[in-house]
Amino acid sequence: MKVRRSRLALGVLLVAAVAGAQPLFTDALPPEEFAARRARVVQQIGDAAAIVIGTTELASYHKFRQNNQFFYLTGVEVPRAILVIDGKAKRSTLFVLPRDERAERSEGPTLVPGPEAARITGIEDVKARAEFAAALIQLATEGRVLYLPHRPEALGAGTPGYSNSHEQKSLADPWDGRTSGEKVFIEKVKTQAASSEIKDLDPILDAMRLIKSPREIALIREATRIAGLAQMDVMRSAQPGMYEYELEAIADYVFKKHNAQDIGYFALVASGTNAAYPHYHAAQSQTKDGQLVLIDYAPDFKYYTSDVTRMFPINGTFSAEQKELYGIYLKLYQALMTSIKPNVAPREILKDAAVKMDAVLASFTFTNPKIKAAAERFVQGYRSSRGNSLGHMVGMEVHDVNPPYDMLKPGMIFTIEPALTIPEDRVYVRLEDAILITEIGYENLSGFVPVEIADIEKLMAEAGFAESERKKISNEERGTRNR
């Protein structure tokens, strides 16, 4: 009898531990932040209704992660949920699956229909998913316009561009033909609500997501800080002969150490000429003395990410030629940075930067004609640019939503990542920083990660995580031999 009671007590403790470790609602942002977003949707849609579906459970033992559009409006992290924002009633209803006691015994509590879920999430009504059909029929009976996301969902390490490309390739594949869950859902809604006009909700949400709130900025700042710490420890640990995947593993450790839920995108760790592939991610090459290494990597931290790139010499010291190559690139890169300002069109910033870059070229001492030619091509690209972008937006996705805009506004976060190349020699140099536009200028969120030659060499002279591990293993081996 005592044994049984002990086992029961242990079971209760285990359940309590799981419950304490698995919150029922995200801690990334408070309920009022999501409520304010839904209120903005109501302002945009009038008497219409917006319907958004969450992602499904996974067919694998990966941690569940909600899709970005659904999370943006709810913060709810349970599978197969449906959100209805009623513009006429100015209230929202969340439809979720009923309680699965077997799953809860295995994985911990989850959000279930009822007033407690409404209190936790800040959503006015939380009902059983089975009730959604009746709600949809009622909206159709009233002849309501229905706004639904049309773009395929973006999950962890996803982007709008990759989601769209994947769907298009699957549709074009004669042995596949799959469409997105969003397209399937739209067709099912059309069947049940044939009299309702269906409109695309994505442009409304994308315009909202373009300008980040203070709380969103804090999350991206933390994702950037973690990315920078990881890259700095990679530089400290780097030595000739290490494989690219070893350097990637060091960054992965730092991500996990700081509670990142996953990666924001696959790691780009490229040594030598591998860097000439802008999205190289095989990470199988062994580094060689004298090579430059590019690392471009950031985590997914509470549904927000960043994008940071640095280059460093694997042996810790820039050669004379590397100093010339990297040195002129850095000066041109920094010239661009000094031109960034709020309430100005990017095309005007590019023109201003080109003038400054011409001055840099005129004052720089070149010894290698190929490097000089590459630098001149680089500047010519800015001088002749007709675009209105400095880089790509960053937010919930590394290549975040990019709705039309004319000027840079406070709250926008984007990267600059121009590349200087010598194609015939497969030489490629690139840095990348996350830039936050403010009321008075901009903040380089990743500016704490060294870019100056002397600062990189100083950092690389410090002991890193990998070096500490090597010393630990060496000491253990010596201890074993001495026993």
CSV table of C-alpha atoms in Angstrom, one decimal:
chain,number,residue,atom,x,y,z
A,1,MET,CA,0.0,0.0,0.0
A,2,LYS,CA,2.9,2.4,0.8
A,3,VAL,CA,4.5,1.6,-2.5
A,4,ARG,CA,1.3,2.4,-4.4
A,5,ARG,CA,0.9,5.7,-2.5
A,6,SER,CA,4.5,6.6,-3.3
A,7,ARG,CA,4.0,5.9,-7.0
A,8,LEU,CA,0.8,7.9,-7.0
A,9,ALA,CA,2.6,10.8,-5.3
A,10,LEU,CA,5.5,10.6,-7.8
A,11,GLY,CA,2.9,10.7,-10.7
A,12,VAL,CA,1.3,13.8,-9.2
A,13,LEU,CA,4.6,15.5,-8.9
A,14,LEU,CA,5.5,14.6,-12.5
A,15,VAL,CA,2.2,16.0,-13.8
A,16,ALA,CA,2.7,19.2,-11.7
A,17,ALA,CA,6.2,19.6,-13.1
A,18,VAL,CA,5.0,19.3,-16.7
A,19,ALA,CA,2.1,21.7,-16.0
A,20,GLY,CA,4.5,24.2,-14.6
A,21,ALA,CA,6.9,23.8,-17.6
A,22,GLN,CA,4.2,24.1,-20.3
A,23,PRO,CA,2.2,27.3,-20.2
A,24,LEU,CA,-1.2,27.4,-21.8
A,25,PHE,CA,-0.5,30.7,-23.6
A,26,THR,CA,2.6,32.2,-25.0
A,27,ASP,CA,4.9,34.3,-22.8
A,28,ALA,CA,6.3,36.1,-25.8
A,29,LEU,CA,3.7,38.9,-25.7
A,30,PRO,CA,0.8,39.8,-23.4
A,31,PRO,CA,-2.8,39.1,-24.4
A,32,GLU,CA,-3.4,42.9,-24.8
A,33,GLU,CA,-0.9,43.0,-27.7
A,34,PHE,CA,-2.8,40.4,-29.6
A,35,ALA,CA,-6.1,42.0,-28.8
A,36,ALA,CA,-4.8,45.4,-30.2
A,37,ARG,CA,-3.9,43.6,-33.4
A,38,ARG,CA,-7.3,42.1,-33.8
A,39,ALA,CA,-8.8,45.5,-33.1
A,40,ARG,CA,-6.8,46.9,-36.0
A,41,VAL,CA,-8.1,44.2,-38.2
A,42,VAL,CA,-11.6,45.2,-37.3
A,43,GLN,CA,-10.9,48.7,-38.3
A,44,GLN,CA,-9.7,47.5,-41.7
A,45,ILE,CA,-12.5,45.1,-42.5
A,46,GLY,CA,-15.6,47.0,-41.4
A,47,ASP,CA,-18.7,44.7,-41.1
A,48,ALA,CA,-16.9,41.8,-42.7
A,49,ALA,CA,-15.3,38.8,-40.9
A,50,ALA,CA,-11.8,37.5,-40.9
A,51,ILE,CA,-11.1,33.8,-40.6
A,52,VAL,CA,-7.6,32.4,-39.9
A,53,ILE,CA,-6.6,28.8,-39.5
A,54,GLY,CA,-3.7,27.6,-37.3
A,55,THR,CA,-1.3,24.9,-38.3
A,56,THR,CA,-1.8,21.2,-37.7
A,57,GLU,CA,0.0,18.9,-35.3
A,58,LEU,CA,3.3,17.6,-36.6
A,59,ALA,CA,3.8,14.2,-38.2
A,60,SER,CA,7.1,14.0,-36.3
A,61,TYR,CA,8.7,14.4,-32.8
A,62,HIS,CA,9.5,18.1,-33.4
A,63,LYS,CA,8.2,20.7,-31.0
A,64,PHE,CA,4.9,22.3,-32.1
A,65,ARG,CA,5.2,25.8,-33.6
A,66,GLN,CA,2.3,27.8,-34.7
A,67,ASN,CA,2.2,29.4,-38.1
A,68,ASN,CA,3.1,33.1,-38.2
A,69,GLN,CA,-0.2,34.8,-39.3
A,70,PHE,CA,-2.2,32.9,-36.7
A,71,PHE,CA,0.2,33.5,-33.9
A,72,TYR,CA,0.4,37.2,-34.8
A,73,LEU,CA,-3.3,37.5,-34.1
A,74,THR,CA,-3.7,35.1,-31.2
A,75,GLY,CA,-0.5,34.0,-29.5
A,76,VAL,CA,-2.2,30.6,-29.3
A,77,GLU,CA,0.0,27.5,-29.7
A,78,VAL,CA,-2.4,24.6,-30.1
A,79,PRO,CA,-2.9,22.7,-33.4
A,80,ARG,CA,-5.9,23.0,-35.7
A,81,ALA,CA,-7.3,26.1,-34.1
A,82,ILE,CA,-9.5,28.5,-36.0
A,83,LEU,CA,-10.0,32.3,-35.3
A,84,VAL,CA,-13.0,34.3,-36.4
A,85,ILE,CA,-12.7,38.1,-36.0
A,86,ASP,CA,-16.2,39.5,-36.4
A,87,GLY,CA,-15.9,43.1,-37.6
A,88,LYS,CA,-19.6,43.9,-37.1
A,89,ALA,CA,-19.8,42.6,-33.6
A,90,LYS,CA,-16.2,43.8,-32.8
A,91,ARG,CA,-15.3,40.6,-31.0
A,92,SER,CA,-13.4,37.4,-31.8
A,93,THR,CA,-14.1,33.7,-31.3
A,94,LEU,CA,-11.4,31.0,-31.1
A,95,PHE,CA,-12.4,27.5,-32.0
A,96,VAL,CA,-10.1,24.8,-30.5
A,97,LEU,CA,-10.1,21.0,-30.3
A,98,PRO,CA,-11.7,19.4,-27.2
A,99,ARG,CA,-9.6,18.1,-24.3
A,100,ASP,CA,-7.5,15.0,-25.1
A,101,GLU,CA,-6.9,13.5,-21.7
A,102,ARG,CA,-4.5,10.9,-23.1
A,103,ALA,CA,-2.4,13.5,-24.8
A,104,GLU,CA,-2.4,15.7,-21.7
A,105,ARG,CA,-1.2,12.8,-19.5
A,106,SER,CA,1.7,12.4,-22.0
A,107,GLU,CA,2.6,16.0,-22.9
A,108,GLY,CA,1.0,18.2,-20.3
A,109,PRO,CA,-2.1,20.4,-20.3
A,110,THR,CA,-3.4,22.3,-23.3
A,111,LEU,CA,-5.8,25.0,-24.1
A,112,VAL,CA,-9.4,23.7,-24.2
A,113,PRO,CA,-12.8,25.4,-24.9
A,114,GLY,CA,-14.4,27.4,-22.2
A,115,PRO,CA,-14.3,30.6,-20.1
A,116,GLU,CA,-10.8,29.9,-18.6
A,117,ALA,CA,-9.3,29.8,-22.1
A,118,ALA,CA,-11.0,33.1,-22.9
A,119,ARG,CA,-9.5,34.6,-19.7
A,120,ILE,CA,-6.0,33.3,-20.5
A,121,THR,CA,-5.9,34.4,-24.2
A,122,GLY,CA,-7.9,37.6,-24.0
A,123,ILE,CA,-10.1,36.3,-26.8
A,124,GLU,CA,-13.8,36.9,-26.1
A,125,ASP,CA,-15.1,33.4,-26.8
A,126,VAL,CA,-13.3,30.1,-26.9
A,127,LYS,CA,-15.5,27.4,-28.3
A,128,ALA,CA,-15.2,23.8,-29.5
A,129,ARG,CA,-13.9,23.5,-33.0
A,130,ALA,CA,-17.0,21.5,-34.0
A,131,GLU,CA,-19.0,24.7,-33.6
A,132,PHE,CA,-17.1,26.5,-36.3
A,133,ALA,CA,-19.3,25.1,-39.1
A,134,ALA,CA,-22.5,26.7,-37.6
A,135,ALA,CA,-20.7,30.0,-37.1
A,136,LEU,CA,-19.6,30.0,-40.8
A,137,ILE,CA,-23.1,29.3,-42.0
A,138,GLN,CA,-24.4,32.1,-39.9
A,139,LEU,CA,-21.9,34.5,-41.4
A,140,ALA,CA,-22.8,33.3,-44.9
A,141,THR,CA,-26.5,33.7,-44.2
A,142,GLU,CA,-25.8,37.3,-43.3
A,143,GLY,CA,-24.0,37.8,-46.6
A,144,ARG,CA,-20.8,38.8,-44.9
A,145,VAL,CA,-17.6,39.4,-46.8
A,146,LEU,CA,-15.0,37.0,-45.5
A,147,TYR,CA,-11.2,37.8,-45.3
A,148,LEU,CA,-8.9,34.7,-45.3
A,149,PRO,CA,-5.1,34.5,-45.7
A,150,HIS,CA,-4.3,33.3,-49.2
A,151,ARG,CA,-0.5,32.8,-48.9
A,152,PRO,CA,0.7,29.4,-47.7
A,153,GLU,CA,1.5,29.3,-44.0
A,154,ALA,CA,5.1,30.1,-42.8
A,155,LEU,CA,6.3,28.0,-39.9
A,156,GLY,CA,9.7,27.9,-38.2
A,157,ALA,CA,12.5,29.0,-40.6
A,158,GLY,CA,9.9,29.7,-43.2
A,159,THR,CA,9.4,32.9,-45.3
A,160,PRO,CA,6.6,34.1,-47.5
A,161,GLY,CA,8.9,33.6,-50.6
A,162,TYR,CA,9.8,30.1,-49.7
A,163,SER,CA,6.2,29.2,-48.8
A,164,ASN,CA,4.9,30.5,-52.2
A,165,SER,CA,7.8,28.8,-54.1
A,166,HIS,CA,7.1,25.4,-52.4
A,167,GLU,CA,3.5,25.5,-53.3
A,168,GLN,CA,4.1,26.5,-56.9
A,169,LYS,CA,6.7,23.7,-57.4
A,170,SER,CA,4.4,21.2,-55.8
A,171,LEU,CA,1.5,22.2,-58.0
A,172,ALA,CA,3.7,22.0,-61.1
A,173,ASP,CA,5.1,18.6,-60.2
A,174,PRO,CA,3.2,16.0,-62.2
A,175,TRP,CA,3.9,13.4,-59.5
A,176,ASP,CA,2.7,15.7,-56.7
A,177,GLY,CA,0.1,18.4,-57.3
A,178,ARG,CA,-0.4,19.4,-53.7
A,179,THR,CA,-1.7,22.8,-52.8
A,180,SER,CA,-1.5,24.6,-49.5
A,181,GLY,CA,-3.7,24.2,-46.5
A,182,GLU,CA,-4.9,27.7,-47.0
A,183,LYS,CA,-6.1,27.0,-50.5
A,184,VAL,CA,-7.9,23.9,-49.4
A,185,PHE,CA,-9.5,25.9,-46.5
A,186,ILE,CA,-10.6,28.7,-48.9
A,187,GLU,CA,-12.3,26.1,-51.2
A,188,LYS,CA,-14.1,24.5,-48.2
A,189,VAL,CA,-15.3,27.9,-47.0
A,190,LYS,CA,-16.6,28.8,-50.5
A,191,THR,CA,-18.6,25.5,-50.5
A,192,GLN,CA,-20.2,26.4,-47.1
A,193,ALA,CA,-20.5,30.1,-47.8
A,194,ALA,CA,-21.2,30.3,-51.5
A,195,SER,CA,-22.9,33.7,-51.3
A,196,SER,CA,-20.0,35.3,-49.4
A,197,GLU,CA,-17.3,37.3,-51.2
A,198,ILE,CA,-13.8,36.0,-50.3
A,199,LYS,CA,-11.0,38.5,-50.0
A,200,ASP,CA,-7.3,38.2,-49.1
A,201,LEU,CA,-6.4,39.1,-45.5
A,202,ASP,CA,-2.6,38.9,-46.1
A,203,PRO,CA,-2.2,42.5,-47.4
A,204,ILE,CA,-3.9,43.8,-44.2
A,205,LEU,CA,-1.7,41.7,-41.9
A,206,ASP,CA,1.4,42.4,-43.8
A,207,ALA,CA,0.9,46.2,-43.6
A,208,MET,CA,0.5,45.8,-39.8
A,209,ARG,CA,3.6,43.6,-39.5
A,210,LEU,CA,5.8,46.1,-41.4
A,211,ILE,CA,6.0,48.5,-38.5
A,212,LYS,CA,7.1,46.7,-35.3
A,213,SER,CA,5.7,47.5,-31.9
A,214,PRO,CA,8.0,48.2,-28.9
A,215,ARG,CA,7.5,44.7,-27.6
A,216,GLU,CA,8.2,43.2,-31.0
A,217,ILE,CA,11.4,45.3,-31.2
A,218,ALA,CA,12.5,43.9,-27.9
A,219,LEU,CA,12.0,40.3,-29.1
A,220,ILE,CA,14.0,41.0,-32.3
A,221,ARG,CA,16.7,42.8,-30.3
A,222,GLU,CA,17.0,39.6,-28.1
A,223,ALA,CA,17.2,37.4,-31.2
A,224,THR,CA,19.9,39.6,-32.6
A,225,ARG,CA,21.8,39.6,-29.3
A,226,ILE,CA,21.8,35.8,-29.3
A,227,ALA,CA,22.9,35.7,-32.9
A,228,GLY,CA,25.7,38.0,-32.2
A,229,LEU,CA,26.9,36.1,-29.1
A,230,ALA,CA,26.8,32.9,-31.1
A,231,GLN,CA,28.9,34.4,-33.9
A,232,MET,CA,31.4,35.9,-31.5
A,233,ASP,CA,31.9,32.5,-29.8
A,234,VAL,CA,32.3,30.9,-33.2
A,235,MET,CA,35.1,33.4,-33.9
A,236,ARG,CA,36.8,32.8,-30.5
A,237,SER,CA,36.7,29.0,-31.1
A,238,ALA,CA,37.7,28.9,-34.8
A,239,GLN,CA,40.9,27.2,-35.7
A,240,PRO,CA,42.3,25.9,-39.1
A,241,GLY,CA,41.2,22.3,-39.6
A,242,MET,CA,37.8,22.6,-38.0
A,243,TYR,CA,34.9,21.6,-40.2
A,244,GLU,CA,32.2,24.0,-41.0
A,245,TYR,CA,29.6,21.9,-39.1
A,246,GLU,CA,31.7,22.2,-36.0
A,247,LEU,CA,31.5,26.0,-36.2
A,248,GLU,CA,27.7,25.7,-36.8
A,249,ALA,CA,27.4,23.4,-33.7
A,250,ILE,CA,29.0,26.1,-31.5
A,251,ALA,CA,26.3,28.6,-32.6
A,252,ASP,CA,23.6,26.0,-32.1
A,253,TYR,CA,24.8,25.6,-28.5
A,254,VAL,CA,24.6,29.3,-27.8
A,255,PHE,CA,21.1,29.5,-29.3
A,256,LYS,CA,19.9,26.8,-27.0
A,257,LYS,CA,21.7,28.2,-24.0
A,258,HIS,CA,19.7,31.4,-24.4
A,259,ASN,CA,16.4,29.7,-24.8
A,260,ALA,CA,15.9,30.0,-28.6
A,261,GLN,CA,13.1,27.8,-29.6
A,262,ASP,CA,14.7,26.9,-33.0
A,263,ILE,CA,16.7,28.3,-35.8
A,264,GLY,CA,15.5,31.4,-37.8
A,265,TYR,CA,17.0,29.9,-41.0
A,266,PHE,CA,19.6,27.3,-41.9
A,267,ALA,CA,23.2,28.1,-40.9
A,268,LEU,CA,25.4,29.6,-43.7
A,269,VAL,CA,28.9,28.7,-42.6
A,270,ALA,CA,31.0,29.0,-45.7
A,271,SER,CA,34.8,28.7,-45.8
A,272,GLY,CA,37.0,29.9,-48.7
A,273,THR,CA,35.3,29.8,-52.1
A,274,ASN,CA,32.1,28.2,-50.6
A,275,ALA,CA,31.1,31.7,-49.6
A,276,ALA,CA,30.5,32.5,-53.3
A,277,TYR,CA,27.3,30.6,-53.0
A,278,PRO,CA,25.1,33.2,-51.1
A,279,HIS,CA,22.9,30.5,-49.5
A,280,TYR,CA,25.6,27.7,-49.1
A,281,HIS,CA,24.6,25.5,-46.1
A,282,ALA,CA,26.1,22.1,-46.7
A,283,ALA,CA,28.7,22.8,-43.9
A,284,GLN,CA,30.8,19.7,-44.8
A,285,SER,CA,34.1,21.3,-45.8
A,286,GLN,CA,37.2,21.3,-43.6
A,287,THR,CA,38.6,24.8,-43.1
A,288,LYS,CA,42.2,25.5,-44.3
A,289,ASP,CA,44.8,27.9,-42.9
A,290,GLY,CA,44.5,31.2,-44.6
A,291,GLN,CA,40.8,31.1,-45.5
A,292,LEU,CA,38.2,33.6,-44.7
A,293,VAL,CA,35.0,32.2,-43.2
A,294,LEU,CA,31.5,33.6,-43.6
A,295,ILE,CA,28.9,32.9,-40.9
A,296,ASP,CA,25.2,34.0,-41.4
A,297,TYR,CA,23.0,32.6,-38.7
A,298,ALA,CA,20.3,33.7,-36.2
A,299,PRO,CA,17.8,31.9,-34.0
A,300,ASP,CA,14.0,31.8,-33.8
A,301,PHE,CA,13.3,33.4,-30.4
A,302,LYS,CA,9.7,33.4,-29.3
A,303,TYR,CA,8.5,33.6,-33.0
A,304,TYR,CA,10.9,36.4,-34.0
A,305,THR,CA,14.3,36.2,-35.6
A,306,SER,CA,17.1,38.4,-36.9
A,307,ASP,CA,19.8,38.2,-39.7
A,308,VAL,CA,23.5,38.8,-39.0
A,309,THR,CA,26.6,38.0,-41.0
A,310,ARG,CA,30.2,38.3,-40.2
A,311,MET,CA,33.5,37.2,-41.9
A,312,PHE,CA,36.7,36.3,-40.2
A,313,PRO,CA,40.1,34.6,-41.0
A,314,ILE,CA,40.0,31.0,-39.7
A,315,ASN,CA,43.6,31.4,-38.3
A,316,GLY,CA,42.7,34.6,-36.4
A,317,THR,CA,44.8,37.0,-38.5
A,318,PHE,CA,44.0,38.8,-41.8
A,319,SER,CA,46.6,38.5,-44.4
A,320,ALA,CA,47.8,41.6,-46.3
A,321,GLU,CA,45.6,40.8,-49.3
A,322,GLN,CA,42.6,40.0,-47.0
A,323,LYS,CA,43.1,43.3,-45.2
A,324,GLU,CA,42.9,45.1,-48.6
A,325,LEU,CA,39.9,43.1,-49.8
A,326,TYR,CA,37.9,43.3,-46.5
A,327,GLY,CA,39.2,46.8,-45.7
A,328,ILE,CA,37.8,48.5,-48.8
A,329,TYR,CA,34.5,46.5,-48.5
A,330,LEU,CA,34.1,47.6,-44.9
A,331,LYS,CA,34.7,51.3,-45.7
A,332,LEU,CA,32.1,51.1,-48.5
A,333,TYR,CA,29.7,49.3,-46.2
A,334,GLN,CA,30.1,51.9,-43.5
A,335,ALA,CA,29.5,54.7,-46.0
A,336,LEU,CA,26.1,53.2,-46.8
A,337,MET,CA,25.3,53.1,-43.1
A,338,THR,CA,26.0,56.8,-42.6
A,339,SER,CA,23.4,57.6,-45.2
A,340,ILE,CA,20.5,55.7,-43.5
A,341,LYS,CA,17.8,58.0,-41.9
A,342,PRO,CA,14.1,58.0,-41.2
A,343,ASN,CA,11.4,59.4,-43.5
A,344,VAL,CA,13.6,59.2,-46.6
A,345,ALA,CA,13.0,56.9,-49.6
A,346,PRO,CA,15.7,54.2,-49.8
A,347,ARG,CA,16.4,55.2,-53.4
A,348,GLU,CA,17.6,58.6,-52.1
A,349,ILE,CA,19.8,56.9,-49.5
A,350,LEU,CA,21.4,54.8,-52.2
A,351,LYS,CA,22.2,58.0,-54.2
A,352,ASP,CA,23.7,59.7,-51.2
A,353,ALA,CA,25.7,56.6,-50.3
A,354,ALA,CA,27.1,56.3,-53.8
A,355,VAL,CA,28.6,59.8,-53.5
A,356,LYS,CA,30.3,58.9,-50.2
A,357,MET,CA,31.6,55.6,-51.7
A,358,ASP,CA,33.2,57.5,-54.6
A,359,ALA,CA,35.1,59.5,-52.0
A,360,VAL,CA,36.2,56.3,-50.3
A,361,LEU,CA,37.5,54.8,-53.6
A,362,ALA,CA,39.4,58.0,-54.3
A,363,SER,CA,41.2,57.9,-50.9
A,364,PHE,CA,41.9,54.2,-50.7
A,365,THR,CA,45.3,52.8,-51.6
A,366,PHE,CA,44.9,49.7,-53.8
A,367,THR,CA,47.7,47.3,-54.6
A,368,ASN,CA,45.6,44.5,-56.2
A,369,PRO,CA,43.9,45.6,-59.5
A,370,LYS,CA,41.3,42.9,-59.1
A,371,ILE,CA,40.2,44.2,-55.7
A,372,LYS,CA,40.1,47.7,-57.1
A,373,ALA,CA,37.9,46.6,-60.1
A,374,ALA,CA,35.6,44.7,-57.7
A,375,ALA,CA,35.2,47.8,-55.5
A,376,GLU,CA,34.5,50.0,-58.5
A,377,ARG,CA,31.8,47.5,-59.7
A,378,PHE,CA,30.4,47.5,-56.2
A,379,VAL,CA,30.0,51.3,-56.2
A,380,GLN,CA,28.7,51.4,-59.7
A,381,GLY,CA,25.9,49.1,-58.6
A,382,TYR,CA,24.8,51.7,-56.1
A,383,ARG,CA,25.3,54.6,-58.5
A,384,SER,CA,23.1,53.0,-61.2
A,385,SER,CA,20.5,51.5,-58.8
A,386,ARG,CA,16.8,52.2,-59.6
A,387,GLY,CA,15.4,50.2,-56.7
A,388,ASN,CA,13.8,51.4,-53.5
A,389,SER,CA,15.2,49.0,-51.0
A,390,LEU,CA,18.3,48.7,-48.9
A,391,GLY,CA,17.8,45.0,-48.1
A,392,HIS,CA,15.1,42.8,-46.8
A,393,MET,CA,12.7,43.2,-43.9
A,394,VAL,CA,13.2,41.1,-40.7
A,395,GLY,CA,10.6,40.1,-38.1
A,396,MET,CA,8.7,36.9,-37.6
A,397,GLU,CA,10.5,35.6,-40.7
A,398,VAL,CA,14.1,36.2,-41.7
A,399,HIS,CA,12.8,37.5,-45.1
A,400,ASP,CA,9.8,39.1,-43.5
A,401,VAL,CA,6.6,40.4,-45.2
A,402,ASN,CA,7.4,43.3,-47.5
A,403,PRO,CA,4.2,45.2,-48.5
A,404,PRO,CA,4.6,48.3,-50.6
A,405,TYR,CA,6.2,51.3,-48.9
A,406,ASP,CA,7.9,54.5,-50.1
A,407,MET,CA,9.9,55.8,-47.1
A,408,LEU,CA,11.6,54.3,-44.2
A,409,LYS,CA,9.5,54.8,-41.1
A,410,PRO,CA,10.3,54.3,-37.4
A,411,GLY,CA,9.6,50.8,-36.3
A,412,MET,CA,10.8,49.2,-39.6
A,413,ILE,CA,13.6,46.6,-39.2
A,414,PHE,CA,15.6,45.5,-42.2
A,415,THR,CA,19.1,44.3,-43.1
A,416,ILE,CA,21.8,45.6,-45.3
A,417,GLU,CA,23.9,42.9,-46.9
A,418,PRO,CA,25.7,44.1,-50.0
A,419,ALA,CA,28.3,41.7,-51.4
A,420,LEU,CA,31.7,42.5,-53.0
A,421,THR,CA,32.8,39.8,-55.4
A,422,ILE,CA,35.5,38.7,-57.8
A,423,PRO,CA,33.5,36.1,-59.7
A,424,GLU,CA,36.3,34.6,-61.7
A,425,ASP,CA,38.2,33.7,-58.5
A,426,ARG,CA,35.1,32.9,-56.5
A,427,VAL,CA,35.9,35.6,-54.0
A,428,TYR,CA,32.9,36.9,-52.0
A,429,VAL,CA,32.8,39.3,-49.1
A,430,ARG,CA,29.7,40.2,-47.2
A,431,LEU,CA,28.6,41.6,-43.9
A,432,GLU,CA,25.0,42.0,-42.7
A,433,ASP,CA,23.4,44.0,-39.9
A,434,ALA,CA,19.9,44.3,-38.5
A,435,ILE,CA,18.8,48.0,-38.7
A,436,LEU,CA,16.0,49.5,-36.7
A,437,ILE,CA,14.7,52.8,-37.9
A,438,THR,CA,14.0,55.2,-35.1
A,439,GLU,CA,12.4,58.7,-34.8
A,440,ILE,CA,15.8,60.4,-35.0
A,441,GLY,CA,17.9,58.0,-37.0
A,442,TYR,CA,18.6,54.3,-36.8
A,443,GLU,CA,20.0,51.7,-34.4
A,444,ASN,CA,22.2,49.0,-35.6
A,445,LEU,CA,20.9,46.1,-33.4
A,446,SER,CA,23.9,43.9,-34.3
A,447,GLY,CA,26.5,46.7,-34.0
A,448,PHE,CA,28.1,45.1,-31.0
A,449,VAL,CA,29.4,42.2,-33.1
A,450,PRO,CA,32.9,43.3,-34.3
A,451,VAL,CA,33.5,44.2,-37.9
A,452,GLU,CA,36.8,46.1,-37.7
A,453,ILE,CA,39.9,44.1,-38.5
A,454,ALA,CA,41.7,44.8,-35.3
A,455,ASP,CA,38.6,44.1,-33.2
A,456,ILE,CA,38.0,40.7,-35.0
A,457,GLU,CA,41.6,39.7,-34.4
A,458,LYS,CA,41.5,40.7,-30.8
A,459,LEU,CA,38.3,38.7,-30.3
A,460,MET,CA,39.7,35.7,-31.9
A,461,ALA,CA,42.7,35.7,-29.6
A,462,GLU,CA,40.3,35.0,-26.7
A,463,ALA,CA,39.4,31.5,-25.6
A,464,GLY,CA,36.1,30.3,-26.9
A,465,PHE,CA,33.7,27.5,-26.0
A,466,ALA,CA,35.4,25.0,-28.3
A,467,GLU,CA,38.8,25.8,-26.9
A,468,SER,CA,37.5,25.2,-23.3
A,469,GLU,CA,36.0,21.9,-24.4
A,470,ARG,CA,39.4,20.9,-26.0
A,471,LYS,CA,41.2,21.7,-22.8
A,472,LYS,CA,38.7,19.8,-20.7
A,473,ILE,CA,39.0,16.7,-22.9
A,474,SER,CA,42.8,17.0,-22.9
A,475,ASN,CA,42.9,17.2,-19.1
A,476,GLU,CA,40.6,14.2,-18.8
A,477,GLU,CA,42.9,12.2,-21.2
A,478,ARG,CA,45.9,13.1,-19.1
A,479,GLY,CA,44.1,12.1,-16.0
A,480,THR,CA,43.3,8.7,-17.5
A,481,ARG,CA,46.9,8.1,-18.6
A,482,ASN,CA,48.1,9.0,-15.1
A,483,ARG,CA,45.8,6.6,-13.3
